[in-house]
Short mmCIF file of C-alpha atoms in Angstrom, two decimals:
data_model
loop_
_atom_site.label_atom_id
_atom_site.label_comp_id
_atom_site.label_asym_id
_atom_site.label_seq_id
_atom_site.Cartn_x
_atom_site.Cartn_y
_atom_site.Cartn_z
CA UNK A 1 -6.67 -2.47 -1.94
CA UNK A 2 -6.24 -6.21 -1.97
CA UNK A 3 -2.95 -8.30 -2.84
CA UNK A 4 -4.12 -9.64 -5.57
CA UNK A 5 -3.67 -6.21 -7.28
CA UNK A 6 -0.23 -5.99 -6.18
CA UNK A 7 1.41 -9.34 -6.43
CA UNK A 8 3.70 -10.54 -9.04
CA UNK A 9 2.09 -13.71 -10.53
CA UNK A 10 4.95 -14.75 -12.78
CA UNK A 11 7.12 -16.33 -10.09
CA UNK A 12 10.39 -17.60 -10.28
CA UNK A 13 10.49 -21.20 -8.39
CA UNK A 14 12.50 -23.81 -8.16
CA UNK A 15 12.32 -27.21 -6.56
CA UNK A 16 13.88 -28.84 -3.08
CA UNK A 17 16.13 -31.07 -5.24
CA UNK A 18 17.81 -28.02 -7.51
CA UNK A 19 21.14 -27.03 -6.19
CA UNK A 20 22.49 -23.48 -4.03
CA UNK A 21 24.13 -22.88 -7.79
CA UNK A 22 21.07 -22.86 -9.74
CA UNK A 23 19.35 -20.41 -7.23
CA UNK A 24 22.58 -17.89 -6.90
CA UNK A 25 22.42 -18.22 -10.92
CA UNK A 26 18.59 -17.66 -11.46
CA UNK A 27 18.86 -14.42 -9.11
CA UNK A 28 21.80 -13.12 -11.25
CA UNK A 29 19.42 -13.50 -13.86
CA UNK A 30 16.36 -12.79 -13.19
CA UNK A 31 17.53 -9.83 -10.87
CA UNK A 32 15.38 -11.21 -7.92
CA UNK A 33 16.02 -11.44 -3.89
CA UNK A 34 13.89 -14.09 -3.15
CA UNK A 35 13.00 -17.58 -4.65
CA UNK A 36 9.83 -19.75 -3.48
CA UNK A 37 11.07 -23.55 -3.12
CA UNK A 38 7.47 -25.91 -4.34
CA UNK A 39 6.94 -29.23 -5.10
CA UNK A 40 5.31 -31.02 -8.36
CA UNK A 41 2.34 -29.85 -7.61
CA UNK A 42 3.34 -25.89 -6.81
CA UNK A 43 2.62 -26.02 -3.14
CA UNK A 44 5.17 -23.77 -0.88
CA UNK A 45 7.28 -25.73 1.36
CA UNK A 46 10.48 -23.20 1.40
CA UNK A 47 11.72 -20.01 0.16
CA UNK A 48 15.56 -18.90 0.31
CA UNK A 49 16.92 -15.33 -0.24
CA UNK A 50 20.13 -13.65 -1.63
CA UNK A 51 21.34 -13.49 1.78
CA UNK A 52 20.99 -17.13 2.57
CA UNK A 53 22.74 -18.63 -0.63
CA UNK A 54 25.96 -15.36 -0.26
CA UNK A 55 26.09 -16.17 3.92
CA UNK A 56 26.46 -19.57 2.78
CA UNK A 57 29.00 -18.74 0.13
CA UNK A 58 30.91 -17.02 2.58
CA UNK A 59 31.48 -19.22 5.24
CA UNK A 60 32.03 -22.01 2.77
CA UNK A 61 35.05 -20.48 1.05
CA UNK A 62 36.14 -19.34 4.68
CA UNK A 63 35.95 -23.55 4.84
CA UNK A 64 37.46 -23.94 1.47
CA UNK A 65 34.42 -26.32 0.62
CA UNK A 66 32.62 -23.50 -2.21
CA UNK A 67 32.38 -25.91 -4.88
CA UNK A 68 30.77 -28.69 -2.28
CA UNK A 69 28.55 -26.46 -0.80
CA UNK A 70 27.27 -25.02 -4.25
CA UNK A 71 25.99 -28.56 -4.92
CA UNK A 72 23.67 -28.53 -2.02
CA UNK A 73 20.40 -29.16 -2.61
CA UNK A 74 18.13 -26.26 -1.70
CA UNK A 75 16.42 -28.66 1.07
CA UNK A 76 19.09 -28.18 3.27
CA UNK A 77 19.71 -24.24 3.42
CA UNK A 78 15.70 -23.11 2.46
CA UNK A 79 13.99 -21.41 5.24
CA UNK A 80 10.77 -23.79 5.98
CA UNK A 81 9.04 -21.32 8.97
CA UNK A 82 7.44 -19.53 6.76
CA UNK A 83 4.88 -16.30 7.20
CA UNK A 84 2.34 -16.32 3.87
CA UNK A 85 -0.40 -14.06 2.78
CA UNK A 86 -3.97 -14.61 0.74
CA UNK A 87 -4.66 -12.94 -2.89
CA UNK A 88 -7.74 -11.11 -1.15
CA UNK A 89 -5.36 -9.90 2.20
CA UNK A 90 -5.49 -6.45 2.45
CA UNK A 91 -2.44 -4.56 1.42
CA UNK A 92 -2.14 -2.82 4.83
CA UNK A 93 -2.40 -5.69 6.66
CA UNK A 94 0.44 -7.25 4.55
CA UNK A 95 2.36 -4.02 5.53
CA UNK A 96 1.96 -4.54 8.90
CA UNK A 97 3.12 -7.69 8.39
CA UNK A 98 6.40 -6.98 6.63
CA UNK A 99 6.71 -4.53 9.70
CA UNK A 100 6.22 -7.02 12.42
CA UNK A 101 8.16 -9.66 11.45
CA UNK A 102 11.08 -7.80 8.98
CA UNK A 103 10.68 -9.82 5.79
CA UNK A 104 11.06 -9.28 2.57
CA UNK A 105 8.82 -10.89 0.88
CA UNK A 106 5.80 -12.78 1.36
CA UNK A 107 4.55 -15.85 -0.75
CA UNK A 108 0.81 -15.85 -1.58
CA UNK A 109 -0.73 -19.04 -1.59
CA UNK A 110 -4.73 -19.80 -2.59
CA UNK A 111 -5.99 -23.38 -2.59
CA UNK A 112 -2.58 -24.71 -0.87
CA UNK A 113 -0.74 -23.55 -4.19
CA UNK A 114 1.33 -20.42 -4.39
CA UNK A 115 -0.12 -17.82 -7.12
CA UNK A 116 2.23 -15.32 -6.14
CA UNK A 117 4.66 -12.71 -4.30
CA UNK A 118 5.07 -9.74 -2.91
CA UNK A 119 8.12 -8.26 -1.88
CA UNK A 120 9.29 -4.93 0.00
CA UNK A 121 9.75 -3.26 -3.28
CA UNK A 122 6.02 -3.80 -4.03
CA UNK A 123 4.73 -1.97 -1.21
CA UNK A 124 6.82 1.05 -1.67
CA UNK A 125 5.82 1.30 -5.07
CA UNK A 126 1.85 0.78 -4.02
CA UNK A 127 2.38 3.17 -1.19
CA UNK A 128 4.06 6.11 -4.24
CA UNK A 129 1.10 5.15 -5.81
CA UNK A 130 -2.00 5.91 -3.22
CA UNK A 131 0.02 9.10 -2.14
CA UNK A 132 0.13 10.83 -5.70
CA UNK A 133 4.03 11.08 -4.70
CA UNK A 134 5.08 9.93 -8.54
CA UNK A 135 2.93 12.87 -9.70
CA UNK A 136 3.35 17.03 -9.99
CA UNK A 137 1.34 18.05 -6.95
CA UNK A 138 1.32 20.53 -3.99
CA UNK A 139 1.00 18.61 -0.36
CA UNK A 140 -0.74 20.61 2.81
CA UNK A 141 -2.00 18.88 5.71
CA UNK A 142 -4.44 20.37 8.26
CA UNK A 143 -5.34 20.12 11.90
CA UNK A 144 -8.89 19.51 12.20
CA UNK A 145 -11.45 18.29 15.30
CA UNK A 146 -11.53 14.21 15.43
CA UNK A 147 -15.16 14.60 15.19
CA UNK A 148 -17.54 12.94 11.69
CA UNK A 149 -17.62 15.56 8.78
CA UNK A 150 -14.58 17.59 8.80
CA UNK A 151 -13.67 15.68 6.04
CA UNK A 152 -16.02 16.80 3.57
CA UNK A 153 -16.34 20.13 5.11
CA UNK A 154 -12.35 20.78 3.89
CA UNK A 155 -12.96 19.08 0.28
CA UNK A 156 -15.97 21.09 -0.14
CA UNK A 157 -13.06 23.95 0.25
CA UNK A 158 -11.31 22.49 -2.17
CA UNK A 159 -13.83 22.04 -4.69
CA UNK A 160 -14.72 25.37 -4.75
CA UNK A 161 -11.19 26.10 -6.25
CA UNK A 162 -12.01 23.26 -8.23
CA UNK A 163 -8.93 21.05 -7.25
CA UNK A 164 -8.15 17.66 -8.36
CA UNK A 165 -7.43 15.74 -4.91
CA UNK A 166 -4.81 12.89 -5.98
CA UNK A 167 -4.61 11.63 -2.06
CA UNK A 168 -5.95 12.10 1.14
CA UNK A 169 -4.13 10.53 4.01
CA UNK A 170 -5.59 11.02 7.95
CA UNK A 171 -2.43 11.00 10.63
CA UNK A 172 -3.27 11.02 14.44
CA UNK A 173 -2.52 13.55 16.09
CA UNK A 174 -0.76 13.88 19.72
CA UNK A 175 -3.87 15.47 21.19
CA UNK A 176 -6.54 12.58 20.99
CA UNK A 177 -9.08 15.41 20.35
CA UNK A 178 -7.86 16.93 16.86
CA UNK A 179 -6.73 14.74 13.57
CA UNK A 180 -4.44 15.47 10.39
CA UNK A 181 -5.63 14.82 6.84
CA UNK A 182 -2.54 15.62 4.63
CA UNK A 183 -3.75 16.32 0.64
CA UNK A 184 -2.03 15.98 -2.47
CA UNK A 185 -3.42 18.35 -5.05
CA UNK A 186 -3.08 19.34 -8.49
CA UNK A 187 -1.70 22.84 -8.33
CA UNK A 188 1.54 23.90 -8.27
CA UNK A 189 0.43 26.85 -6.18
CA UNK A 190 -1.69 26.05 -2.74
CA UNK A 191 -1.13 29.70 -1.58
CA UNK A 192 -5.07 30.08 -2.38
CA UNK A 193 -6.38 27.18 -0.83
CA UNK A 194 -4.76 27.88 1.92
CA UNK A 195 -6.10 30.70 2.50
CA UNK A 196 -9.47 29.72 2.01
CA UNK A 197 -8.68 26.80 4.93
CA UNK A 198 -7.56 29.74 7.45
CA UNK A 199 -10.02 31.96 6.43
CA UNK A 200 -12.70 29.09 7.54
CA UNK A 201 -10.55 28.71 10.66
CA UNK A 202 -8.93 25.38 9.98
CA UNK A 203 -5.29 25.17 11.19
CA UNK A 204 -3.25 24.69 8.10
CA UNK A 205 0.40 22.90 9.53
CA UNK A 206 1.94 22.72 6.16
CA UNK A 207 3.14 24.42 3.96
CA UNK A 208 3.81 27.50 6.52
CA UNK A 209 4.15 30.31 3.71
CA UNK A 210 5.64 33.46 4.46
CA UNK A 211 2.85 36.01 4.71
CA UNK A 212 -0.02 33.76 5.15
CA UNK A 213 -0.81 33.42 9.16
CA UNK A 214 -3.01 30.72 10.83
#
């Protein structure tokens, strides 16, 4: 999946010259974290966050200067180091990015102008979404060989029970030799497909039912 599926395109700027005030009130508003600073002609050249306008509130009443420092224009507090990401990125990569570096958001710029943002909140809710978690669904995950084909050999399993698979997600496993695919199915009862699994000698790891033996 590429950012461009996941990024919010409708994005809440403002400009080097607006004030700390008009950020903290466009967040209240607008219920965001994160504002991109641009100039005239929508290119990034800042961003600032909730925590950088309320740190700043802090230690200016601790200073007794909160009115004075409100006034700032966003120039002098916006973070200008910035990490950004391409509409056609790949969502994992951005995830690893997020990761890496512990932001929480990440402009997206194409053709030096920013066309969007993604934000921490984004990823978990794309991540819900390629698991199947946000849907009625029985999980298992089994230990197979790391070797080409054991894929299809355990869907052809499930097919025969005619299963909808919502997700398939493949885990290492400690032993370089062996792998984990964990499934999301629709059935709210795998107790038959698992059986099927042990009876064709794959290691089912979860769910480990009561009666049913590896």
């Amino acid at each position: 999946m590429i950012v461009e599926r996941i990024m919010k395109k409708n994005v809440h700027t403002l400009l080097p010259t607006d004030t700390v005030e008009h950020a903290l009130h466009l967040m209240e508003e607008k219920n965001i974290r994160h504002i991109p600073i641009v100039n005239n002609m929508m290119q990034l050249v800042g961003i600032i966050s909730d925590r950088d306008v309320r740190n700043g509130l802090q230690a200016a009443l601790y200073e007794n200067s909160a009115q004075e420092d409100l006034q700032q224009p966003l120039s002098k507090v916006m973070k200008t180091n910035l990490l950004t990401g391409h509409p056609l990125d790949f969502v994992e990569e951005v995830a690893a990015t997020f990761y890496e570096y512990k932001i929480g958001c990440l402009p997206i710029i194409q053709d030096s102008k920013l066309v969007g943002i993604v934000t921490e909140t984004d990823l978990l809710y794309t991540f819900v979404q390629l698991t199947g978690a946000n849907q009625p669904a029985s999980q298992f995950e089994v230990k197979v060989e790391n070797i080409s084909g054991k894929l299809a050999e355990v869907t052809s399993i499930l097919k025969k029970r005619k299963l909808n698979i919502l997700s398939v997600l493949v885990y290492p496993h400690q032993d370089e030799q062996f792998k984990i695919l964990v499934f999301r199915v629709q059935t709210m009862n795998p107790t038959g497909v698992i059986h099927d699994l042990q009876e064709e000698g794959y290691e089912v790891l979860w769910p480990n039912l009561p009666g049913v033996t590896s």
